[in-house]
Amino acid sequence: YKYREHFLTKLFMLSKLNQLQKACTLEELREFHEDNRLLLHCYSQKGWWALDKLLKASPPISLEETAAAYMEQLLNMTARVARYTSNVKVLLFAADMLAEQLTPAEKELLTETITKYEKGYIPFGVPLYIIKTYAVQHNLQSILQQSLFHPFPEELLELRDSGKVRI
Protein backbone atom coordinates (compact mmCIF):
# COMPACT_ATOMS: atom_id res chain seq x y z
CA TYR A 1 0.00 0.00 0.00
CA LYS A 2 2.71 2.53 0.94
CA TYR A 3 4.74 1.53 -2.11
CA ARG A 4 1.78 2.24 -4.37
CA GLU A 5 1.30 5.65 -2.72
CA HIS A 6 5.03 6.34 -3.16
CA PHE A 7 4.89 5.32 -6.82
CA LEU A 8 1.82 7.44 -7.58
CA THR A 9 3.14 10.43 -5.64
CA LYS A 10 6.46 10.33 -7.45
CA LEU A 11 4.80 9.76 -10.83
CA PHE A 12 2.49 12.76 -10.54
CA MET A 13 5.11 15.05 -8.99
CA LEU A 14 7.63 14.26 -11.73
CA SER A 15 4.97 14.58 -14.41
CA LYS A 16 4.07 18.06 -13.19
CA LEU A 17 7.73 19.05 -13.00
CA ASN A 18 8.31 17.65 -16.50
CA GLN A 19 5.41 19.76 -17.84
CA LEU A 20 6.85 22.81 -16.10
CA GLN A 21 10.30 22.24 -17.57
CA LYS A 22 8.97 22.49 -21.12
CA ALA A 23 7.99 26.13 -20.76
CA CYS A 24 8.65 27.37 -17.27
CA THR A 25 10.11 30.38 -15.61
CA LEU A 26 12.28 30.34 -12.53
CA GLU A 27 9.32 31.76 -10.61
CA GLU A 28 7.12 28.79 -11.64
CA LEU A 29 9.85 26.39 -10.57
CA ARG A 30 10.06 28.15 -7.20
CA GLU A 31 6.26 27.93 -6.87
CA PHE A 32 6.42 24.19 -7.59
CA HIS A 33 9.13 23.91 -4.94
CA GLU A 34 7.05 25.72 -2.31
CA ASP A 35 3.86 23.81 -3.16
CA ASN A 36 5.77 20.56 -2.61
CA ARG A 37 7.61 21.69 0.51
CA LEU A 38 5.93 19.35 3.01
CA LEU A 39 5.91 16.42 0.60
CA LEU A 40 9.60 16.82 -0.18
CA HIS A 41 10.40 17.19 3.52
CA CYS A 42 8.90 13.70 3.96
CA TYR A 43 11.67 12.42 1.70
CA SER A 44 14.53 14.58 2.95
CA GLN A 45 14.68 17.91 4.74
CA LYS A 46 18.33 18.22 3.79
CA GLY A 47 17.41 17.50 0.17
CA TRP A 48 14.68 20.15 0.19
CA TRP A 49 17.15 22.74 1.48
CA ALA A 50 19.66 21.75 -1.22
CA LEU A 51 16.97 22.27 -3.85
CA ASP A 52 16.04 25.58 -2.23
CA LYS A 53 19.67 26.69 -2.37
CA LEU A 54 19.82 25.70 -6.05
CA LEU A 55 16.79 27.90 -6.82
CA LYS A 56 18.33 30.84 -4.97
CA ALA A 57 21.81 30.48 -6.49
CA SER A 58 23.73 33.70 -6.86
CA PRO A 59 24.76 34.41 -9.49
CA PRO A 60 21.90 32.45 -11.05
CA ILE A 61 22.71 29.68 -13.53
CA SER A 62 20.60 29.29 -16.67
CA LEU A 63 17.01 28.15 -16.30
CA GLU A 64 17.73 24.99 -18.29
CA GLU A 65 20.67 24.07 -16.06
CA THR A 66 18.67 24.89 -12.92
CA ALA A 67 15.69 22.80 -14.05
CA ALA A 68 17.91 19.85 -15.04
CA ALA A 69 19.82 19.96 -11.74
CA TYR A 70 16.53 20.29 -9.83
CA MET A 71 15.08 17.24 -11.60
CA GLU A 72 18.21 15.18 -10.94
CA GLN A 73 18.26 16.03 -7.23
CA LEU A 74 14.51 15.42 -6.97
CA LEU A 75 14.88 11.97 -8.53
CA ASN A 76 17.63 11.13 -6.03
CA MET A 77 15.53 12.37 -3.11
CA THR A 78 12.47 10.36 -4.06
CA ALA A 79 14.31 7.14 -4.94
CA ARG A 80 13.09 5.45 -1.77
CA VAL A 81 9.87 5.52 0.23
CA ALA A 82 9.74 8.31 2.80
CA ARG A 83 10.74 7.21 6.31
CA TYR A 84 8.06 7.31 8.96
CA THR A 85 10.34 9.43 11.17
CA SER A 86 10.46 12.09 8.46
CA ASN A 87 6.68 11.85 8.10
CA VAL A 88 6.31 12.43 11.85
CA LYS A 89 8.48 15.57 11.63
CA VAL A 90 6.35 16.87 8.75
CA LEU A 91 3.14 16.15 10.66
CA LEU A 92 4.48 18.03 13.68
CA PHE A 93 5.55 20.93 11.45
CA ALA A 94 2.08 21.08 9.86
CA ALA A 95 0.47 20.86 13.32
CA ASP A 96 2.61 23.80 14.38
CA MET A 97 1.37 25.77 11.35
CA LEU A 98 -2.18 25.16 12.63
CA ALA A 99 -1.50 25.69 16.34
CA GLU A 100 -2.83 29.24 16.68
CA GLN A 101 -6.13 28.27 15.06
CA LEU A 102 -6.90 25.17 17.12
CA THR A 103 -8.71 24.76 20.39
CA PRO A 104 -6.93 22.83 23.17
CA ALA A 105 -9.16 19.80 22.46
CA GLU A 106 -8.29 19.89 18.74
CA LYS A 107 -4.58 20.18 19.54
CA GLU A 108 -4.85 17.20 21.87
CA LEU A 109 -6.65 15.09 19.27
CA LEU A 110 -4.06 15.96 16.64
CA THR A 111 -1.14 15.24 18.97
CA GLU A 112 -2.65 11.89 20.01
CA THR A 113 -3.23 10.97 16.37
CA ILE A 114 0.35 11.82 15.38
CA THR A 115 1.60 9.76 18.33
CA LYS A 116 -0.55 6.80 17.21
CA TYR A 117 0.97 7.07 13.73
CA GLU A 118 4.46 7.26 15.22
CA LYS A 119 3.81 4.05 17.18
CA GLY A 120 2.48 2.28 14.09
CA TYR A 121 -1.14 1.99 15.22
CA ILE A 122 -2.63 3.97 12.33
CA PRO A 123 -1.60 4.82 8.76
CA PHE A 124 -0.06 8.15 7.70
CA GLY A 125 -3.28 9.21 5.99
CA VAL A 126 -5.20 9.51 9.27
CA PRO A 127 -3.25 12.43 10.82
CA LEU A 128 -2.91 13.96 7.34
CA TYR A 129 -6.67 13.94 6.94
CA ILE A 130 -7.16 15.55 10.35
CA ILE A 131 -4.66 18.29 9.48
CA LYS A 132 -6.39 18.85 6.14
CA THR A 133 -9.78 19.01 7.86
CA TYR A 134 -8.56 21.67 10.31
CA ALA A 135 -6.93 23.61 7.45
CA VAL A 136 -10.23 23.59 5.53
CA GLN A 137 -12.16 24.54 8.66
CA HIS A 138 -9.88 27.56 9.24
CA ASN A 139 -9.29 28.32 5.54
CA LEU A 140 -5.51 28.02 5.82
CA GLN A 141 -4.42 28.18 2.18
CA SER A 142 -0.73 27.94 3.10
CA ILE A 143 -1.44 24.36 4.18
CA LEU A 144 -4.13 23.47 1.67
CA GLN A 145 -1.93 24.38 -1.32
CA GLN A 146 0.64 21.78 -0.26
CA SER A 147 0.76 18.78 -2.60
CA LEU A 148 1.20 16.51 0.42
CA PHE A 149 -2.60 16.63 0.86
CA HIS A 150 -3.37 15.79 -2.79
CA PRO A 151 -0.27 14.27 -4.43
CA PHE A 152 -2.36 12.35 -7.01
CA PRO A 153 -6.07 11.87 -7.86
CA GLU A 154 -7.86 10.12 -5.00
CA GLU A 155 -9.61 7.77 -7.43
CA LEU A 156 -6.29 6.00 -7.96
CA LEU A 157 -6.05 4.85 -4.39
CA GLU A 158 -8.75 2.42 -3.36
CA LEU A 159 -8.37 0.13 -0.39
CA ARG A 160 -10.53 -2.49 -2.11
CA ASP A 161 -7.71 -3.52 -4.44
CA SER A 162 -4.86 -3.22 -1.92
CA GLY A 163 -5.34 -6.60 -0.28
CA LYS A 164 -5.94 -4.78 3.04
CA VAL A 165 -9.75 -4.78 3.00
CA ARG A 166 -12.28 -7.54 2.57
CA ILE A 167 -14.74 -6.91 -0.26
JSON list of C-alpha atoms in Angstrom, two decimals:
[
{"chain": "A", "resi": 1, "resn": "TYR", "atom": "CA", "xyz": [0.00, 0.00, 0.00]},
{"chain": "A", "resi": 2, "resn": "LYS", "atom": "CA", "xyz": [2.71, 2.53, 0.94]},
{"chain": "A", "resi": 3, "resn": "TYR", "atom": "CA", "xyz": [4.74, 1.53, -2.11]},
{"chain": "A", "resi": 4, "resn": "ARG", "atom": "CA", "xyz": [1.78, 2.24, -4.37]},
{"chain": "A", "resi": 5, "resn": "GLU", "atom": "CA", "xyz": [1.30, 5.65, -2.72]},
{"chain": "A", "resi": 6, "resn": "HIS", "atom": "CA", "xyz": [5.03, 6.34, -3.16]},
{"chain": "A", "resi": 7, "resn": "PHE", "atom": "CA", "xyz": [4.89, 5.32, -6.82]},
{"chain": "A", "resi": 8, "resn": "LEU", "atom": "CA", "xyz": [1.82, 7.44, -7.58]},
{"chain": "A", "resi": 9, "resn": "THR", "atom": "CA", "xyz": [3.14, 10.43, -5.64]},
{"chain": "A", "resi": 10, "resn": "LYS", "atom": "CA", "xyz": [6.46, 10.33, -7.45]},
{"chain": "A", "resi": 11, "resn": "LEU", "atom": "CA", "xyz": [4.80, 9.76, -10.83]},
{"chain": "A", "resi": 12, "resn": "PHE", "atom": "CA", "xyz": [2.49, 12.76, -10.54]},
{"chain": "A", "resi": 13, "resn": "MET", "atom": "CA", "xyz": [5.11, 15.05, -8.99]},
{"chain": "A", "resi": 14, "resn": "LEU", "atom": "CA", "xyz": [7.63, 14.26, -11.73]},
{"chain": "A", "resi": 15, "resn": "SER", "atom": "CA", "xyz": [4.97, 14.58, -14.41]},
{"chain": "A", "resi": 16, "resn": "LYS", "atom": "CA", "xyz": [4.07, 18.06, -13.19]},
{"chain": "A", "resi": 17, "resn": "LEU", "atom": "CA", "xyz": [7.73, 19.05, -13.00]},
{"chain": "A", "resi": 18, "resn": "ASN", "atom": "CA", "xyz": [8.31, 17.65, -16.50]},
{"chain": "A", "resi": 19, "resn": "GLN", "atom": "CA", "xyz": [5.41, 19.76, -17.84]},
{"chain": "A", "resi": 20, "resn": "LEU", "atom": "CA", "xyz": [6.85, 22.81, -16.10]},
{"chain": "A", "resi": 21, "resn": "GLN", "atom": "CA", "xyz": [10.30, 22.24, -17.57]},
{"chain": "A", "resi": 22, "resn": "LYS", "atom": "CA", "xyz": [8.97, 22.49, -21.12]},
{"chain": "A", "resi": 23, "resn": "ALA", "atom": "CA", "xyz": [7.99, 26.13, -20.76]},
{"chain": "A", "resi": 24, "resn": "CYS", "atom": "CA", "xyz": [8.65, 27.37, -17.27]},
{"chain": "A", "resi": 25, "resn": "THR", "atom": "CA", "xyz": [10.11, 30.38, -15.61]},
{"chain": "A", "resi": 26, "resn": "LEU", "atom": "CA", "xyz": [12.28, 30.34, -12.53]},
{"chain": "A", "resi": 27, "resn": "GLU", "atom": "CA", "xyz": [9.32, 31.76, -10.61]},
{"chain": "A", "resi": 28, "resn": "GLU", "atom": "CA", "xyz": [7.12, 28.79, -11.64]},
{"chain": "A", "resi": 29, "resn": "LEU", "atom": "CA", "xyz": [9.85, 26.39, -10.57]},
{"chain": "A", "resi": 30, "resn": "ARG", "atom": "CA", "xyz": [10.06, 28.15, -7.20]},
{"chain": "A", "resi": 31, "resn": "GLU", "atom": "CA", "xyz": [6.26, 27.93, -6.87]},
{"chain": "A", "resi": 32, "resn": "PHE", "atom": "CA", "xyz": [6.42, 24.19, -7.59]},
{"chain": "A", "resi": 33, "resn": "HIS", "atom": "CA", "xyz": [9.13, 23.91, -4.94]},
{"chain": "A", "resi": 34, "resn": "GLU", "atom": "CA", "xyz": [7.05, 25.72, -2.31]},
{"chain": "A", "resi": 35, "resn": "ASP", "atom": "CA", "xyz": [3.86, 23.81, -3.16]},
{"chain": "A", "resi": 36, "resn": "ASN", "atom": "CA", "xyz": [5.77, 20.56, -2.61]},
{"chain": "A", "resi": 37, "resn": "ARG", "atom": "CA", "xyz": [7.61, 21.69, 0.51]},
{"chain": "A", "resi": 38, "resn": "LEU", "atom": "CA", "xyz": [5.93, 19.35, 3.01]},
{"chain": "A", "resi": 39, "resn": "LEU", "atom": "CA", "xyz": [5.91, 16.42, 0.60]},
{"chain": "A", "resi": 40, "resn": "LEU", "atom": "CA", "xyz": [9.60, 16.82, -0.18]},
{"chain": "A", "resi": 41, "resn": "HIS", "atom": "CA", "xyz": [10.40, 17.19, 3.52]},
{"chain": "A", "resi": 42, "resn": "CYS", "atom": "CA", "xyz": [8.90, 13.70, 3.96]},
{"chain": "A", "resi": 43, "resn": "TYR", "atom": "CA", "xyz": [11.67, 12.42, 1.70]},
{"chain": "A", "resi": 44, "resn": "SER", "atom": "CA", "xyz": [14.53, 14.58, 2.95]},
{"chain": "A", "resi": 45, "resn": "GLN", "atom": "CA", "xyz": [14.68, 17.91, 4.74]},
{"chain": "A", "resi": 46, "resn": "LYS", "atom": "CA", "xyz": [18.33, 18.22, 3.79]},
{"chain": "A", "resi": 47, "resn": "GLY", "atom": "CA", "xyz": [17.41, 17.50, 0.17]},
{"chain": "A", "resi": 48, "resn": "TRP", "atom": "CA", "xyz": [14.68, 20.15, 0.19]},
{"chain": "A", "resi": 49, "resn": "TRP", "atom": "CA", "xyz": [17.15, 22.74, 1.48]},
{"chain": "A", "resi": 50, "resn": "ALA", "atom": "CA", "xyz": [19.66, 21.75, -1.22]},
{"chain": "A", "resi": 51, "resn": "LEU", "atom": "CA", "xyz": [16.97, 22.27, -3.85]},
{"chain": "A", "resi": 52, "resn": "ASP", "atom": "CA", "xyz": [16.04, 25.58, -2.23]},
{"chain": "A", "resi": 53, "resn": "LYS", "atom": "CA", "xyz": [19.67, 26.69, -2.37]},
{"chain": "A", "resi": 54, "resn": "LEU", "atom": "CA", "xyz": [19.82, 25.70, -6.05]},
{"chain": "A", "resi": 55, "resn": "LEU", "atom": "CA", "xyz": [16.79, 27.90, -6.82]},
{"chain": "A", "resi": 56, "resn": "LYS", "atom": "CA", "xyz": [18.33, 30.84, -4.97]},
{"chain": "A", "resi": 57, "resn": "ALA", "atom": "CA", "xyz": [21.81, 30.48, -6.49]},
{"chain": "A", "resi": 58, "resn": "SER", "atom": "CA", "xyz": [23.73, 33.70, -6.86]},
{"chain": "A", "resi": 59, "resn": "PRO", "atom": "CA", "xyz": [24.76, 34.41, -9.49]},
{"chain": "A", "resi": 60, "resn": "PRO", "atom": "CA", "xyz": [21.90, 32.45, -11.05]},
{"chain": "A", "resi": 61, "resn": "ILE", "atom": "CA", "xyz": [22.71, 29.68, -13.53]},
{"chain": "A", "resi": 62, "resn": "SER", "atom": "CA", "xyz": [20.60, 29.29, -16.67]},
{"chain": "A", "resi": 63, "resn": "LEU", "atom": "CA", "xyz": [17.01, 28.15, -16.30]},
{"chain": "A", "resi": 64, "resn": "GLU", "atom": "CA", "xyz": [17.73, 24.99, -18.29]},
{"chain": "A", "resi": 65, "resn": "GLU", "atom": "CA", "xyz": [20.67, 24.07, -16.06]},
{"chain": "A", "resi": 66, "resn": "THR", "atom": "CA", "xyz": [18.67, 24.89, -12.92]},
{"chain": "A", "resi": 67, "resn": "ALA", "atom": "CA", "xyz": [15.69, 22.80, -14.05]},
{"chain": "A", "resi": 68, "resn": "ALA", "atom": "CA", "xyz": [17.91, 19.85, -15.04]},
{"chain": "A", "resi": 69, "resn": "ALA", "atom": "CA", "xyz": [19.82, 19.96, -11.74]},
{"chain": "A", "resi": 70, "resn": "TYR", "atom": "CA", "xyz": [16.53, 20.29, -9.83]},
{"chain": "A", "resi": 71, "resn": "MET", "atom": "CA", "xyz": [15.08, 17.24, -11.60]},
{"chain": "A", "resi": 72, "resn": "GLU", "atom": "CA", "xyz": [18.21, 15.18, -10.94]},
{"chain": "A", "resi": 73, "resn": "GLN", "atom": "CA", "xyz": [18.26, 16.03, -7.23]},
{"chain": "A", "resi": 74, "resn": "LEU", "atom": "CA", "xyz": [14.51, 15.42, -6.97]},
{"chain": "A", "resi": 75, "resn": "LEU", "atom": "CA", "xyz": [14.88, 11.97, -8.53]},
{"chain": "A", "resi": 76, "resn": "ASN", "atom": "CA", "xyz": [17.63, 11.13, -6.03]},
{"chain": "A", "resi": 77, "resn": "MET", "atom": "CA", "xyz": [15.53, 12.37, -3.11]},
{"chain": "A", "resi": 78, "resn": "THR", "atom": "CA", "xyz": [12.47, 10.36, -4.06]},
{"chain": "A", "resi": 79, "resn": "ALA", "atom": "CA", "xyz": [14.31, 7.14, -4.94]},
{"chain": "A", "resi": 80, "resn": "ARG", "atom": "CA", "xyz": [13.09, 5.45, -1.77]},
{"chain": "A", "resi": 81, "resn": "VAL", "atom": "CA", "xyz": [9.87, 5.52, 0.23]},
{"chain": "A", "resi": 82, "resn": "ALA", "atom": "CA", "xyz": [9.74, 8.31, 2.80]},
{"chain": "A", "resi": 83, "resn": "ARG", "atom": "CA", "xyz": [10.74, 7.21, 6.31]},
{"chain": "A", "resi": 84, "resn": "TYR", "atom": "CA", "xyz": [8.06, 7.31, 8.96]},
{"chain": "A", "resi": 85, "resn": "THR", "atom": "CA", "xyz": [10.34, 9.43, 11.17]},
{"chain": "A", "resi": 86, "resn": "SER", "atom": "CA", "xyz": [10.46, 12.09, 8.46]},
{"chain": "A", "resi": 87, "resn": "ASN", "atom": "CA", "xyz": [6.68, 11.85, 8.10]},
{"chain": "A", "resi": 88, "resn": "VAL", "atom": "CA", "xyz": [6.31, 12.43, 11.85]},
{"chain": "A", "resi": 89, "resn": "LYS", "atom": "CA", "xyz": [8.48, 15.57, 11.63]},
{"chain": "A", "resi": 90, "resn": "VAL", "atom": "CA", "xyz": [6.35, 16.87, 8.75]},
{"chain": "A", "resi": 91, "resn": "LEU", "atom": "CA", "xyz": [3.14, 16.15, 10.66]},
{"chain": "A", "resi": 92, "resn": "LEU", "atom": "CA", "xyz": [4.48, 18.03, 13.68]},
{"chain": "A", "resi": 93, "resn": "PHE", "atom": "CA", "xyz": [5.55, 20.93, 11.45]},
{"chain": "A", "resi": 94, "resn": "ALA", "atom": "CA", "xyz": [2.08, 21.08, 9.86]},
{"chain": "A", "resi": 95, "resn": "ALA", "atom": "CA", "xyz": [0.47, 20.86, 13.32]},
{"chain": "A", "resi": 96, "resn": "ASP", "atom": "CA", "xyz": [2.61, 23.80, 14.38]},
{"chain": "A", "resi": 97, "resn": "MET", "atom": "CA", "xyz": [1.37, 25.77, 11.35]},
{"chain": "A", "resi": 98, "resn": "LEU", "atom": "CA", "xyz": [-2.18, 25.16, 12.63]},
{"chain": "A", "resi": 99, "resn": "ALA", "atom": "CA", "xyz": [-1.50, 25.69, 16.34]},
{"chain": "A", "resi": 100, "resn": "GLU", "atom": "CA", "xyz": [-2.83, 29.24, 16.68]},
{"chain": "A", "resi": 101, "resn": "GLN", "atom": "CA", "xyz": [-6.13, 28.27, 15.06]},
{"chain": "A", "resi": 102, "resn": "LEU", "atom": "CA", "xyz": [-6.90, 25.17, 17.12]},
{"chain": "A", "resi": 103, "resn": "THR", "atom": "CA", "xyz": [-8.71, 24.76, 20.39]},
{"chain": "A", "resi": 104, "resn": "PRO", "atom": "CA", "xyz": [-6.93, 22.83, 23.17]},
{"chain": "A", "resi": 105, "resn": "ALA", "atom": "CA", "xyz": [-9.16, 19.80, 22.46]},
{"chain": "A", "resi": 106, "resn": "GLU", "atom": "CA", "xyz": [-8.29, 19.89, 18.74]},
{"chain": "A", "resi": 107, "resn": "LYS", "atom": "CA", "xyz": [-4.58, 20.18, 19.54]},
{"chain": "A", "resi": 108, "resn": "GLU", "atom": "CA", "xyz": [-4.85, 17.20, 21.87]},
{"chain": "A", "resi": 109, "resn": "LEU", "atom": "CA", "xyz": [-6.65, 15.09, 19.27]},
{"chain": "A", "resi": 110, "resn": "LEU", "atom": "CA", "xyz": [-4.06, 15.96, 16.64]},
{"chain": "A", "resi": 111, "resn": "THR", "atom": "CA", "xyz": [-1.14, 15.24, 18.97]},
{"chain": "A", "resi": 112, "resn": "GLU", "atom": "CA", "xyz": [-2.65, 11.89, 20.01]},
{"chain": "A", "resi": 113, "resn": "THR", "atom": "CA", "xyz": [-3.23, 10.97, 16.37]},
{"chain": "A", "resi": 114, "resn": "ILE", "atom": "CA", "xyz": [0.35, 11.82, 15.38]},
{"chain": "A", "resi": 115, "resn": "THR", "atom": "CA", "xyz": [1.60, 9.76, 18.33]},
{"chain": "A", "resi": 116, "resn": "LYS", "atom": "CA", "xyz": [-0.55, 6.80, 17.21]},
{"chain": "A", "resi": 117, "resn": "TYR", "atom": "CA", "xyz": [0.97, 7.07, 13.73]},
{"chain": "A", "resi": 118, "resn": "GLU", "atom": "CA", "xyz": [4.46, 7.26, 15.22]},
{"chain": "A", "resi": 119, "resn": "LYS", "atom": "CA", "xyz": [3.81, 4.05, 17.18]},
{"chain": "A", "resi": 120, "resn": "GLY", "atom": "CA", "xyz": [2.48, 2.28, 14.09]},
{"chain": "A", "resi": 121, "resn": "TYR", "atom": "CA", "xyz": [-1.14, 1.99, 15.22]},
{"chain": "A", "resi": 122, "resn": "ILE", "atom": "CA", "xyz": [-2.63, 3.97, 12.33]},
{"chain": "A", "resi": 123, "resn": "PRO", "atom": "CA", "xyz": [-1.60, 4.82, 8.76]},
{"chain": "A", "resi": 124, "resn": "PHE", "atom": "CA", "xyz": [-0.06, 8.15, 7.70]},
{"chain": "A", "resi": 125, "resn": "GLY", "atom": "CA", "xyz": [-3.28, 9.21, 5.99]},
{"chain": "A", "resi": 126, "resn": "VAL", "atom": "CA", "xyz": [-5.20, 9.51, 9.27]},
{"chain": "A", "resi": 127, "resn": "PRO", "atom": "CA", "xyz": [-3.25, 12.43, 10.82]},
{"chain": "A", "resi": 128, "resn": "LEU", "atom": "CA", "xyz": [-2.91, 13.96, 7.34]},
{"chain": "A", "resi": 129, "resn": "TYR", "atom": "CA", "xyz": [-6.67, 13.94, 6.94]},
{"chain": "A", "resi": 130, "resn": "ILE", "atom": "CA", "xyz": [-7.16, 15.55, 10.35]},
{"chain": "A", "resi": 131, "resn": "ILE", "atom": "CA", "xyz": [-4.66, 18.29, 9.48]},
{"chain": "A", "resi": 132, "resn": "LYS", "atom": "CA", "xyz": [-6.39, 18.85, 6.14]},
{"chain": "A", "resi": 133, "resn": "THR", "atom": "CA", "xyz": [-9.78, 19.01, 7.86]},
{"chain": "A", "resi": 134, "resn": "TYR", "atom": "CA", "xyz": [-8.56, 21.67, 10.31]},
{"chain": "A", "resi": 135, "resn": "ALA", "atom": "CA", "xyz": [-6.93, 23.61, 7.45]},
{"chain": "A", "resi": 136, "resn": "VAL", "atom": "CA", "xyz": [-10.23, 23.59, 5.53]},
{"chain": "A", "resi": 137, "resn": "GLN", "atom": "CA", "xyz": [-12.16, 24.54, 8.66]},
{"chain": "A", "resi": 138, "resn": "HIS", "atom": "CA", "xyz": [-9.88, 27.56, 9.24]},
{"chain": "A", "resi": 139, "resn": "ASN", "atom": "CA", "xyz": [-9.29, 28.32, 5.54]},
{"chain": "A", "resi": 140, "resn": "LEU", "atom": "CA", "xyz": [-5.51, 28.02, 5.82]},
{"chain": "A", "resi": 141, "resn": "GLN", "atom": "CA", "xyz": [-4.42, 28.18, 2.18]},
{"chain": "A", "resi": 142, "resn": "SER", "atom": "CA", "xyz": [-0.73, 27.94, 3.10]},
{"chain": "A", "resi": 143, "resn": "ILE", "atom": "CA", "xyz": [-1.44, 24.36, 4.18]},
{"chain": "A", "resi": 144, "resn": "LEU", "atom": "CA", "xyz": [-4.13, 23.47, 1.67]},
{"chain": "A", "resi": 145, "resn": "GLN", "atom": "CA", "xyz": [-1.93, 24.38, -1.32]},
{"chain": "A", "resi": 146, "resn": "GLN", "atom": "CA", "xyz": [0.64, 21.78, -0.26]},
{"chain": "A", "resi": 147, "resn": "SER", "atom": "CA", "xyz": [0.76, 18.78, -2.60]},
{"chain": "A", "resi": 148, "resn": "LEU", "atom": "CA", "xyz": [1.20, 16.51, 0.42]},
{"chain": "A", "resi": 149, "resn": "PHE", "atom": "CA", "xyz": [-2.60, 16.63, 0.86]},
{"chain": "A", "resi": 150, "resn": "HIS", "atom": "CA", "xyz": [-3.37, 15.79, -2.79]},
{"chain": "A", "resi": 151, "resn": "PRO", "atom": "CA", "xyz": [-0.27, 14.27, -4.43]},
{"chain": "A", "resi": 152, "resn": "PHE", "atom": "CA", "xyz": [-2.36, 12.35, -7.01]},
{"chain": "A", "resi": 153, "resn": "PRO", "atom": "CA", "xyz": [-6.07, 11.87, -7.86]},
{"chain": "A", "resi": 154, "resn": "GLU", "atom": "CA", "xyz": [-7.86, 10.12, -5.00]},
{"chain": "A", "resi": 155, "resn": "GLU", "atom": "CA", "xyz": [-9.61, 7.77, -7.43]},
{"chain": "A", "resi": 156, "resn": "LEU", "atom": "CA", "xyz": [-6.29, 6.00, -7.96]},
{"chain": "A", "resi": 157, "resn": "LEU", "atom": "CA", "xyz": [-6.05, 4.85, -4.39]},
{"chain": "A", "resi": 158, "resn": "GLU", "atom": "CA", "xyz": [-8.75, 2.42, -3.36]},
{"chain": "A", "resi": 159, "resn": "LEU", "atom": "CA", "xyz": [-8.37, 0.13, -0.39]},
{"chain": "A", "resi": 160, "resn": "ARG", "atom": "CA", "xyz": [-10.53, -2.49, -2.11]},
{"chain": "A", "resi": 161, "resn": "ASP", "atom": "CA", "xyz": [-7.71, -3.52, -4.44]},
{"chain": "A", "resi": 162, "resn": "SER", "atom": "CA", "xyz": [-4.86, -3.22, -1.92]},
{"chain": "A", "resi": 163, "resn": "GLY", "atom": "CA", "xyz": [-5.34, -6.60, -0.28]},
{"chain": "A", "resi": 164, "resn": "LYS", "atom": "CA", "xyz": [-5.94, -4.78, 3.04]},
{"chain": "A", "resi": 165, "resn": "VAL", "atom": "CA", "xyz": [-9.75, -4.78, 3.00]},
{"chain": "A", "resi": 166, "resn": "ARG", "atom": "CA", "xyz": [-12.28, -7.54, 2.57]},
{"chain": "A", "resi": 167, "resn": "ILE", "atom": "CA", "xyz": [-14.74, -6.91, -0.26]}
]
